[in-house]
Coordinates of C-alpha atoms and ligand atoms in Angstrom, one line a residue:
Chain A
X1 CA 100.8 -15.4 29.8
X2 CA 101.4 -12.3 31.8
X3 CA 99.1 -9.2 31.6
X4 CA 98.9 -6.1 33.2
X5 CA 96.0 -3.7 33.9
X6 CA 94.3 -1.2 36.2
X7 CA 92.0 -2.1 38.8
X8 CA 90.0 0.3 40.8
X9 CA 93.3 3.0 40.3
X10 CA 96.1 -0.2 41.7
X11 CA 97.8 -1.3 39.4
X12 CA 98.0 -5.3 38.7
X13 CA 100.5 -7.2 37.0
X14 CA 99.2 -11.0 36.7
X15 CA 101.5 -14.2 35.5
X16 CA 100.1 -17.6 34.5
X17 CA 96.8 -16.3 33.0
X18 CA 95.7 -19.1 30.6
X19 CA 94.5 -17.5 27.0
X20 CA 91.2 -18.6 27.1
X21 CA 90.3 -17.4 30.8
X22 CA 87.8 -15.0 31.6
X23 CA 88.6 -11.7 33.5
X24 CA 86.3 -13.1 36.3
X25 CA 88.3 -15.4 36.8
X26 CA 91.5 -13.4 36.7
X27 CA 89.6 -10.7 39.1
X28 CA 88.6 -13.6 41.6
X29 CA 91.3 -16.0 41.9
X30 CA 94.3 -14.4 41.0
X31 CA 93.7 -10.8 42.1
X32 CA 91.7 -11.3 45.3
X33 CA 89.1 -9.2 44.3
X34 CA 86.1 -11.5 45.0
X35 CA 83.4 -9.2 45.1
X36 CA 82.0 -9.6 41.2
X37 CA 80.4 -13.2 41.5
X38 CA 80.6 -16.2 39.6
X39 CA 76.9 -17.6 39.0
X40 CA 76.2 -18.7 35.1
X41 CA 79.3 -18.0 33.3
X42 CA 77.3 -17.0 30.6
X43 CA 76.4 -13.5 30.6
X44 CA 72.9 -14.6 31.7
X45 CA 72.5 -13.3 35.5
X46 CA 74.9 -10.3 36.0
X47 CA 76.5 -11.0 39.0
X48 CA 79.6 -10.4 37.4
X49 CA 79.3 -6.8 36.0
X50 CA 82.3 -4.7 36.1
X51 CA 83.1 -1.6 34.3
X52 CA 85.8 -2.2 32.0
X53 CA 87.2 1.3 30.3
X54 CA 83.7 2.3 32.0
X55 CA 81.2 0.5 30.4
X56 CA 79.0 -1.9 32.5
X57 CA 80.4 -5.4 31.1
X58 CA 79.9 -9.4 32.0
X59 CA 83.6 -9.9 33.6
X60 CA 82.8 -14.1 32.6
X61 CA 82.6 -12.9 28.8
X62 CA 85.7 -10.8 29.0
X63 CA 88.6 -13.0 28.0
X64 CA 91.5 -12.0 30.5
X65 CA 93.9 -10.6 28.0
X66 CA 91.3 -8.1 26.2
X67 CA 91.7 -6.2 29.6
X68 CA 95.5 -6.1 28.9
X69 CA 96.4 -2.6 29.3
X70 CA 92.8 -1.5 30.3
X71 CA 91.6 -0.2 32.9
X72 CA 88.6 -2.3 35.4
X73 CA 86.1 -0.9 38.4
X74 CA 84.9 -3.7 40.5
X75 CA 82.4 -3.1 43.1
X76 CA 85.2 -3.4 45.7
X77 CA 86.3 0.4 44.1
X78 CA 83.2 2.2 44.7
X79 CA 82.9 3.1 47.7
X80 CA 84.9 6.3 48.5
X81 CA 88.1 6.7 49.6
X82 CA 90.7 8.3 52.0
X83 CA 87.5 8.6 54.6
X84 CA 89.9 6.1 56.7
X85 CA 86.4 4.6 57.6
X86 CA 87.0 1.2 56.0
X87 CA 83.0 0.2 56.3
X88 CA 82.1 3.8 54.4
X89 CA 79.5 2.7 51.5
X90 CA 78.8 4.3 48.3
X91 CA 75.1 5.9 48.2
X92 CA 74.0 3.0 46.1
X93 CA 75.2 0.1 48.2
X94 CA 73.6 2.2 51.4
X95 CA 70.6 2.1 50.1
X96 CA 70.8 -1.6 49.0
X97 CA 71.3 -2.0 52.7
X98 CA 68.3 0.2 54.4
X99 CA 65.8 -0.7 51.9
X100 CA 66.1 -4.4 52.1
X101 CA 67.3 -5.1 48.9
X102 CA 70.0 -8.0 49.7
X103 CA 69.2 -11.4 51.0
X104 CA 72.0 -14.1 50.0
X105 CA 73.7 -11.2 48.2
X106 CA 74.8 -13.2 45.4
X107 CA 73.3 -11.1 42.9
X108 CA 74.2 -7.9 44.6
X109 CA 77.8 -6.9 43.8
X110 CA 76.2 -7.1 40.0
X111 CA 73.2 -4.8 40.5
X112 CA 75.3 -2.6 42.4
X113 CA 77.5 -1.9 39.9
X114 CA 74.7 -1.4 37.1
X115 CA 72.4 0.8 39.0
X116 CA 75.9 3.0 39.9
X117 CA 76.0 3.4 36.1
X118 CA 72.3 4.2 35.5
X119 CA 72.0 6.9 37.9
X120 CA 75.5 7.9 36.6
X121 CA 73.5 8.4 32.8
X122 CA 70.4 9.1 34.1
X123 CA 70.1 10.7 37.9
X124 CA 66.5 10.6 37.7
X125 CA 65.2 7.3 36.0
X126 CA 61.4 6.2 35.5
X127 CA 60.5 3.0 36.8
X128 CA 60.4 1.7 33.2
X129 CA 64.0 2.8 32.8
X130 CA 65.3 1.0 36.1
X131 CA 63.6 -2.1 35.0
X132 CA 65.6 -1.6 31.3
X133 CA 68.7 -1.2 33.1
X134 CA 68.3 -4.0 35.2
X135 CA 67.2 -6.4 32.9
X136 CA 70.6 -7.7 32.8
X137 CA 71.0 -8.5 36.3
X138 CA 68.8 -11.4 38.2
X139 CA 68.0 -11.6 41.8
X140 CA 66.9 -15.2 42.7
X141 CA 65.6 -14.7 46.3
X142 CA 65.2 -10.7 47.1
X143 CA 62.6 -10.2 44.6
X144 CA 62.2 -7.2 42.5
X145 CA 60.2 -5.0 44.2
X146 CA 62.4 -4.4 47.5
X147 CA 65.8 -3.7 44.5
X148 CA 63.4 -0.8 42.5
X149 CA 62.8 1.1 46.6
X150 CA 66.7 0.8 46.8
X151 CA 67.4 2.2 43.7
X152 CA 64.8 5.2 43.8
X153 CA 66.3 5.9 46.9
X154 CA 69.9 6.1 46.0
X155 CA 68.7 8.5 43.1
X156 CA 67.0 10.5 45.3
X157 CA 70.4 10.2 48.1
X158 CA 72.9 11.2 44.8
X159 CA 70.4 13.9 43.7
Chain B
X3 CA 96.7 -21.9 23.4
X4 CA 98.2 -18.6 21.9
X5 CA 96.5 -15.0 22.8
X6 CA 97.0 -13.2 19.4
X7 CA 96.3 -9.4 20.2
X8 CA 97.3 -7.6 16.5
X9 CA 96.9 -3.4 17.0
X10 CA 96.9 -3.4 13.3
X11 CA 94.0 -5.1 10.8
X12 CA 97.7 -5.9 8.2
X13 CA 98.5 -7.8 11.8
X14 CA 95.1 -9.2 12.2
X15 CA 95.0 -10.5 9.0
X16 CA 98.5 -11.5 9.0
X17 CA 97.6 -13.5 11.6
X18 CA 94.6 -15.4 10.5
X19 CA 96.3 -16.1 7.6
X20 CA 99.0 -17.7 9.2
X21 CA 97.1 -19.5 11.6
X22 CA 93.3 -20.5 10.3
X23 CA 92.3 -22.0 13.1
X24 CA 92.7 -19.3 15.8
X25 CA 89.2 -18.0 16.6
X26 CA 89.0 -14.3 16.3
X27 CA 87.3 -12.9 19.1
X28 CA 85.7 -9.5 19.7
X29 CA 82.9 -8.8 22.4
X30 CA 83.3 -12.5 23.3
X31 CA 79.6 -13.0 24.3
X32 CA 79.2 -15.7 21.9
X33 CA 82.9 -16.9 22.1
X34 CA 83.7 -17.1 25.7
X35 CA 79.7 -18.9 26.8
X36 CA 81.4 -22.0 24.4
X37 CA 85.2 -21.6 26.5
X38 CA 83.4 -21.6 29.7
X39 CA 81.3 -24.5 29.6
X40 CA 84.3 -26.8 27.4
X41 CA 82.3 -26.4 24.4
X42 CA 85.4 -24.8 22.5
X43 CA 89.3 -25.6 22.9
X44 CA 90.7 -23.5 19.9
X45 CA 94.5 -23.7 19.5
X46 CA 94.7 -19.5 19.7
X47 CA 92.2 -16.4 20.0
X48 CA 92.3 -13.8 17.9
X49 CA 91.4 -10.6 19.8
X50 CA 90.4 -7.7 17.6
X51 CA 89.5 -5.2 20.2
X52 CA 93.0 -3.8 19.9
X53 CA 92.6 -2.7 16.1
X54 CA 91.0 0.3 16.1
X55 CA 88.9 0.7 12.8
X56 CA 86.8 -2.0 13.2
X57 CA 84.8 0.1 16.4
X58 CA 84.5 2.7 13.8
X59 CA 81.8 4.2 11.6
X60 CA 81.6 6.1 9.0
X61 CA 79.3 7.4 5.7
X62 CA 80.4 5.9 2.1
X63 CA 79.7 9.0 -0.4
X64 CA 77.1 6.4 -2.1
X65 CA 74.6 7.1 0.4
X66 CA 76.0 3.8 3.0
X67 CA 76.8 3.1 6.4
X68 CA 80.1 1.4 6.5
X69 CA 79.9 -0.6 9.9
X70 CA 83.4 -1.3 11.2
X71 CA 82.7 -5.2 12.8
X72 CA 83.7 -4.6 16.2
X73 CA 80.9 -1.8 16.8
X74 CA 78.9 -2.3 19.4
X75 CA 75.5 -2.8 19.6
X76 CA 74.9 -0.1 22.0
X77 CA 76.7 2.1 19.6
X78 CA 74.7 1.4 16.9
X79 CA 71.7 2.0 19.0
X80 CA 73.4 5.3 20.8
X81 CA 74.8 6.9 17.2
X82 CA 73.0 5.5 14.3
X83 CA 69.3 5.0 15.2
X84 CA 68.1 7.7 12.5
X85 CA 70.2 6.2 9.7
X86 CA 70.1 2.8 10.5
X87 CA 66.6 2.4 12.4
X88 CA 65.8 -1.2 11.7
X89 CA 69.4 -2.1 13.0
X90 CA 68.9 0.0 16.0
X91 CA 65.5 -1.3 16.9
X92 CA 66.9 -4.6 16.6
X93 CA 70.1 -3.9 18.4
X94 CA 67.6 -2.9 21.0
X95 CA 66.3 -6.2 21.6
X96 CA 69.5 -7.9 21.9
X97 CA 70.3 -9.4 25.4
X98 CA 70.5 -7.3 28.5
X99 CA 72.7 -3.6 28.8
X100 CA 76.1 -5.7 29.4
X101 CA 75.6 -8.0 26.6
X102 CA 74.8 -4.7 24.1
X103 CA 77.5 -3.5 25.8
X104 CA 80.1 -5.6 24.4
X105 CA 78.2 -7.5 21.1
X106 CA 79.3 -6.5 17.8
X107 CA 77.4 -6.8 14.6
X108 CA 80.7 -8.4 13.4
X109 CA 80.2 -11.2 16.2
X110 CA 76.8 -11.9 14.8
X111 CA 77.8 -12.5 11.7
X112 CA 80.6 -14.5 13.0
X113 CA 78.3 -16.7 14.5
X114 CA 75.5 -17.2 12.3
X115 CA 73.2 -17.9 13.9
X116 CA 69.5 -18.0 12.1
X117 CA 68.0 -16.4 15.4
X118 CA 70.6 -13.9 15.4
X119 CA 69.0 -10.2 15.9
X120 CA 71.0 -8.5 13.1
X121 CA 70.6 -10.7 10.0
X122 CA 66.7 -9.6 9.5
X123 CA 67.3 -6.2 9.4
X124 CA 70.7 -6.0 7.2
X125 CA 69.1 -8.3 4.4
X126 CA 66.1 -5.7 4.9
X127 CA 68.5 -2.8 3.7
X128 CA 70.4 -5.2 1.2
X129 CA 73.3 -4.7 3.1
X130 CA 76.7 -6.1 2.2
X131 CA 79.6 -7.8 4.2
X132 CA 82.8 -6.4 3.5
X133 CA 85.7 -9.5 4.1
X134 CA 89.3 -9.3 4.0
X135 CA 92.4 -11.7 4.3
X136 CA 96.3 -11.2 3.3
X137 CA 94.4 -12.0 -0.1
X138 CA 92.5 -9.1 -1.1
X139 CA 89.2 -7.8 0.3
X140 CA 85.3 -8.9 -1.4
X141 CA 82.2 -8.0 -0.9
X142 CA 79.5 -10.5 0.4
X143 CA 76.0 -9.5 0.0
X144 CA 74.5 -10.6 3.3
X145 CA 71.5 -12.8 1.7
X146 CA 74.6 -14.9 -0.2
X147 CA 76.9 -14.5 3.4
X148 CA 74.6 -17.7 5.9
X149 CA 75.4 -20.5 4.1
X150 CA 73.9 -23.1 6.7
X151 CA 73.3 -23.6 10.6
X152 CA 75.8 -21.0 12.0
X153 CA 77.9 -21.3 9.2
X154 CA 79.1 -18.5 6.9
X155 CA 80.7 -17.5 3.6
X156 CA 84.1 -16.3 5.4
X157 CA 87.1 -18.6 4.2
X158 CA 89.9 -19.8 6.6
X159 CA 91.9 -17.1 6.5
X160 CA 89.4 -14.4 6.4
X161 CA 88.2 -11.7 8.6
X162 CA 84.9 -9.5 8.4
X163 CA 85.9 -6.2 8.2
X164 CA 82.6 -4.1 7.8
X165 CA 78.9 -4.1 7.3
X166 CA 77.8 -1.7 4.3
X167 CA 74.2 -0.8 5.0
X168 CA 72.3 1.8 2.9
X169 CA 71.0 4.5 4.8
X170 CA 67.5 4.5 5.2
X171 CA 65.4 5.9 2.9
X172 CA 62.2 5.4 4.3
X173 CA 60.7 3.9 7.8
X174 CA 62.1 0.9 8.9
X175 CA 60.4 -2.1 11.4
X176 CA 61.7 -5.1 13.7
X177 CA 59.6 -7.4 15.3
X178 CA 61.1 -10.1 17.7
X179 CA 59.0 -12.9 19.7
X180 CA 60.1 -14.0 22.4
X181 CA 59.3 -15.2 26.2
X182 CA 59.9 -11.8 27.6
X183 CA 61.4 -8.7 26.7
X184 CA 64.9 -9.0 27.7
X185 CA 67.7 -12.0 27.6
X186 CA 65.7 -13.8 24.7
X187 CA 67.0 -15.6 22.0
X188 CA 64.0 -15.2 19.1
X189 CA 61.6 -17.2 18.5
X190 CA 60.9 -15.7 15.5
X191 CA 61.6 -12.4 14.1
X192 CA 61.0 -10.1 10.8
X193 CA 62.4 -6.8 9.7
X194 CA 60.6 -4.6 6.8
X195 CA 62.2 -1.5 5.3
X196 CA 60.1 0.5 2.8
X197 CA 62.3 2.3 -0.3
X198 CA 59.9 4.0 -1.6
X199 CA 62.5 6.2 -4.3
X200 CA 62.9 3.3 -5.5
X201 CA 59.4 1.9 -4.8
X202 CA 60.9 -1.0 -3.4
X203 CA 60.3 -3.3 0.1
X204 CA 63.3 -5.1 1.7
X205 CA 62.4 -7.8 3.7
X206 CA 64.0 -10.1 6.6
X207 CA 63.1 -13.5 8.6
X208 CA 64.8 -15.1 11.5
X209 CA 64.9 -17.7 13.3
X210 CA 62.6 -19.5 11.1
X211 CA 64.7 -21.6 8.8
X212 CA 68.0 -23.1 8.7
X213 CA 69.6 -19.6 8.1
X214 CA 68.4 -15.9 7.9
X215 CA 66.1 -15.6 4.7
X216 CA 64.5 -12.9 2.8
X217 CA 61.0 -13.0 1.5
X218 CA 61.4 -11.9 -2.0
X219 CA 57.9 -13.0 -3.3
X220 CA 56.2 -11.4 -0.3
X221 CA 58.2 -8.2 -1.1
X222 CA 57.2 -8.2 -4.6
X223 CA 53.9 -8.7 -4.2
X224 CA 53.7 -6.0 -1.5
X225 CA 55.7 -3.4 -3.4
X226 CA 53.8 -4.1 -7.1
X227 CA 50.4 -3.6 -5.4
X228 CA 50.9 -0.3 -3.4
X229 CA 52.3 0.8 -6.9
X230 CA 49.3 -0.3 -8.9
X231 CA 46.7 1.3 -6.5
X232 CA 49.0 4.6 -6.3
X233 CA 50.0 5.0 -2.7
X234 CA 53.3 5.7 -2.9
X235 CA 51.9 8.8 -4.2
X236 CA 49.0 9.2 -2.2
X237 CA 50.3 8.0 0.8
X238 CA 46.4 6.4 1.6
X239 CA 45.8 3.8 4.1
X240 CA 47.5 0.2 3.4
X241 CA 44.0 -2.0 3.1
X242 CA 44.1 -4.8 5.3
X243 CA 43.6 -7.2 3.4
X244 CA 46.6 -6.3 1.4
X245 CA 48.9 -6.2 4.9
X246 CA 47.3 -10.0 5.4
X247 CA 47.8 -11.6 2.5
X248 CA 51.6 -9.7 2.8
X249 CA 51.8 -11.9 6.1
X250 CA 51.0 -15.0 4.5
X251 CA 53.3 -14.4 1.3
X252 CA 56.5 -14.1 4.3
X253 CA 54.9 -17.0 6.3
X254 CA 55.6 -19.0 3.2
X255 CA 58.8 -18.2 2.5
X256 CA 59.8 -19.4 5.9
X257 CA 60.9 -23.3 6.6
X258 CA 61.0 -23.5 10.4
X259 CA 61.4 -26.4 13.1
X260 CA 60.0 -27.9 16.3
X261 CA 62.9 -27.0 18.8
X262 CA 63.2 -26.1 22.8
X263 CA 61.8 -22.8 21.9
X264 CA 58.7 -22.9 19.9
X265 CA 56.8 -25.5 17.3
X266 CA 57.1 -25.2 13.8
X267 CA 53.6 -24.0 13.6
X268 CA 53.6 -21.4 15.9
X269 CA 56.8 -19.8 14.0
X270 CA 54.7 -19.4 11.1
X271 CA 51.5 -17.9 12.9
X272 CA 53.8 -15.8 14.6
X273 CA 55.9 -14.5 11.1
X274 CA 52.6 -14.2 8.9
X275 CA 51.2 -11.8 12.5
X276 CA 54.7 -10.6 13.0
X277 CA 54.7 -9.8 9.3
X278 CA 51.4 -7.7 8.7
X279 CA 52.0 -5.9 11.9
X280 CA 55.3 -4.5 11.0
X281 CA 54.1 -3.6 7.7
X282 CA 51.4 -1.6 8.7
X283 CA 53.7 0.2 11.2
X284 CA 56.1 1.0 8.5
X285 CA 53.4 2.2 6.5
X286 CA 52.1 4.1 8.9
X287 CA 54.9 5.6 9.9
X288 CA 55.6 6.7 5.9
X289 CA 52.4 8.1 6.1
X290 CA 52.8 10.7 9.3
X291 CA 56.5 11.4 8.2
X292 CA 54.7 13.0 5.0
X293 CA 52.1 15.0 7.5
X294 CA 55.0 16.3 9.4
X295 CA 56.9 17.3 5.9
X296 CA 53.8 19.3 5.2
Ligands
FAD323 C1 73.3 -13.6 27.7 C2 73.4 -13.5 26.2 C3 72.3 -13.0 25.5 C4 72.3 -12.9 24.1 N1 71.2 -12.4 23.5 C5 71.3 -12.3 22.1 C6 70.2 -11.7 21.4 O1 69.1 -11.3 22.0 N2 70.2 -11.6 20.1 C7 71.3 -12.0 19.4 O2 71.4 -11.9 18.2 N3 72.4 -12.5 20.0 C8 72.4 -12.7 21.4 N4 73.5 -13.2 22.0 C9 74.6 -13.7 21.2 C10 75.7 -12.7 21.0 O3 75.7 -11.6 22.0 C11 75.6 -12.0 19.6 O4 75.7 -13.0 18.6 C12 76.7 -11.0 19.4 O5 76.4 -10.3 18.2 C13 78.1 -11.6 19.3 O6 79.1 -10.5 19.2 P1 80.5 -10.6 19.9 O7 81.3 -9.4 19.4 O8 80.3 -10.7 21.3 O9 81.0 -11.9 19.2 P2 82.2 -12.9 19.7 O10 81.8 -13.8 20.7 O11 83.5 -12.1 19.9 O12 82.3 -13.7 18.3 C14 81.2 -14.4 17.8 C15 81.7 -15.2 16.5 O13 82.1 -14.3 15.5 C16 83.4 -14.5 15.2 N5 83.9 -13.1 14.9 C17 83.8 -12.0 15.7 N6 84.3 -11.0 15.0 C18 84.8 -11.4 13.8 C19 85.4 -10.7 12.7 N7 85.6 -9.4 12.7 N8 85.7 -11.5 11.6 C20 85.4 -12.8 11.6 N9 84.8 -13.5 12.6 C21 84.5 -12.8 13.7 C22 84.1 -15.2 16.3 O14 85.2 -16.0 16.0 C23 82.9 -16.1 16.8 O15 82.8 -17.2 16.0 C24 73.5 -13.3 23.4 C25 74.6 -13.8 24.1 C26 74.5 -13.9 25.5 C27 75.7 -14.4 26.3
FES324 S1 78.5 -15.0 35.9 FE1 78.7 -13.5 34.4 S2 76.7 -13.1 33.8 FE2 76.4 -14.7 35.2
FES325 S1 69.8 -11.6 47.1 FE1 70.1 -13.7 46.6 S2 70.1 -13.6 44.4 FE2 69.6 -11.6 44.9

């Protein structure tokens, strides 16, 4: 089946999309957006969060054709645009970088993405909250500790 | 296999009418773990996510919730914590933010599952499952609606179309065990909702028999004997003893197994703990809510 939809602002028509594929899937091998990560497939680790209609989401739980029409933000789409500096970073991923916070980077595109929407809801979060919000999201080599400095400092860089 | 996406619910059930085998599909957390690993080949999906009043809401002029199936669970926590407390707290405890994200109170039901987060508190608040085909539309009560192991009262060519939960009346409770706080399937869970205009207790267990279950003895008892020594009234201290032997009463209404997660016994230690705790929290909680009305 075809199906059409938005991601980050381009538009994307897609043919051959079997019905029972995820968006992930769609996203990664038919869209060459590689950047949301395909580890468990089952909504477990989070390194496959997107914002669909902007709502931090599981892209490997999304079947394909529910995003039909809708409109997707992969991690590829956050960092600004028009700077003509193709290497520019959002805040968040910056302070991923300076703080230590990525090792394989597996995990990363994932975490990204859900601590852009926390400090989007809540610019000034308790460690308690971070943790909440993260819960969804596993880091297998980084550890957690170098992740919470990141993301108190790119509350404090979007404050 | 066919991608039905109806924009309509006459569509929708059109459409499970005429094919009974498609799987409807709405936050697909349950749905799309059993695609990806080969578990599941259906001939079609169903997507419901097009039709818009099942992700909505609303208040019944008998004093309900009616909880379109496709509302999510962070939603429910978001918009209806003060009405619906016990299904918030639960909703809560459901997965991680992505999963809540996209996991509908509809899908639960869908699924069936005895450990699913939901069931304990709607059989709490008596709540009831509206279901719909080409057919006609009924109403399920949700302790008739889990018929087995993840299987439920839906026919072929039905649909669930809404949840009807009374609002709360009193202070509500959830209690979940599990290996940590997030990601967890229970281990055991129980939900407690005090009516005390009608001097009444709901009760619900999960996870600790071959579906969700009430504990209507334990309920009874718990309700007759705050009655008898006058504390709906007085609002006084529950006795202890009273909480403990409430704990056993739902312990025994439970019939769990030895699986991957936890032994038989430890279900029940945990249910008859789980149990007491959550009623004294509830009572507690009936108590201070009179202190601040005064
Ligand atoms: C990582 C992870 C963690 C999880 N943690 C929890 C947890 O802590 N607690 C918990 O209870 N569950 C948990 N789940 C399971 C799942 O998220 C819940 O059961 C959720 O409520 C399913 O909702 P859904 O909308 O995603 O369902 P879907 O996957 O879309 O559907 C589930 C079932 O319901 C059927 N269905 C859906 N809507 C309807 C309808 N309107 N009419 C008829 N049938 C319908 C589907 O055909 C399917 O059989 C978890 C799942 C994952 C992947
Ligand atoms: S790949 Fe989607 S949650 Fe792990
Ligand atoms: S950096 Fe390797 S999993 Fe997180």
């Amino acid at each position: 089946m075809r199906i059409q939809l938005t991601v980050n602002g381009t538009r994307h028509d897609v043919d051959d999309v079997w019905p029972g594929e995820s968006l992930l899937y769609a996203l990664r091998e038919r869209m060459g957006l590689p950047g949301a990560k395909n580890a468990c497939e089952q909504g477990e680790c989070g390194s496959c969060t997107v914002y669909l209609e902007g709502v931090p989401v599981c892209a490997c739980l999304v079947p394909a054709g529910q995003a039909h029409g809708r409109e997707v933000t992969t991690v590829e789409g956050l960092a600004p645009e028009g700077s003509g500096d193709e290497t520019a970073l959002h805040p968040v991923q910056q302070a991923f970088l300076e703080k230590g916070a990525v090792q394989c980077g597996f995990c990363t595109p994932g975490l990204i993405v859900s601590t852009h929407d926390l400090l989007q809801r809540n610019p000034d979060p308790s460690d308690p909250e971070i943790r909440e919000a993260l819960a969804g999201n596993l880091c297998r080599c980084t550890g957690y500790e170098k992740i919470m400095d990141a993301v108190r400092a790119a509350a404090e860089a979007l404050r | 296999m066919d991608f039905l996406a109806p924009t309509t619910w006459a569509d929708a059930l059109a459409a499970k009418a005429e094919q009974p085998d498609a799987v409807p599909v709405a936050g697909g957390t349950d749905v799309m773990v059993e695609i990806n690993f080969d578990r599941r080949r259906p001939r079609a999906l169903l997507d419901l996510t097009r039709v818009p009043e099942l992700s909505e809401w609303g208040r019944t002029d008998d004093g309900r919730i009616r909880l379109g199936a496709g509302v999510t669970y962070s939603r429910i926590i978001a918009e209806l914590r003060d009405e619906l407390p016990g299904l918030a707290m639960a909703a809560r405890t459901v997965g991680s933010p992505q999963i809540r994200n996209r996991g509908t109170v509809g899908g639960n039901l869908g699924a069936a599952s005895p450990a699913g987060d939901s069931h304990p508190p709607l059989l709490a608040c008596d709540a009831v499952v509206e279901v719909a085909s080409v057919r006609g539309s009924r109403e399920v009560p949700a302790a008739e609606f889990y018929t087995g192991p993840k299987r439920n009262a839906l026919a072929p060519d039905e649909l669930i179309a809404a949840v009807l939960i009374p609002r709360a009346t009193g202070p509500q409770q959830f209690c979940k065990i599990g290996t940590r706080n997030a990601m967890v399937i229970a281990v055991a869970a129980f939900a407690i909702a005090l009516q005390p205009q009608r001097k009444a207790i709901g009760t619900g267990i999960g996870s600790a028999a071959p579906t969700p279950r009430t504990a209507p003895d334990a309920a009874v008892f718990l309700a007759g004997e705050i009655d008898a020594a006058g504390l709906w009234e007085s609002r006084g201290p529950l006795p202890e003893g009273l909480a403990v032997e409430f704990g056993r009463k739902v312990r025994d209404a439970a019939s769990p197994i030895d699986d991957v997660r936890g032994s038989a016994a430890y279900r029940l230690h945990s249910l008859s703990v789980m149990a007491r705790r959550a009623a004294t929290w509830a009572w507690d909680d009936f108590r201070s809510e009179d202190r601040r009305a005064a």
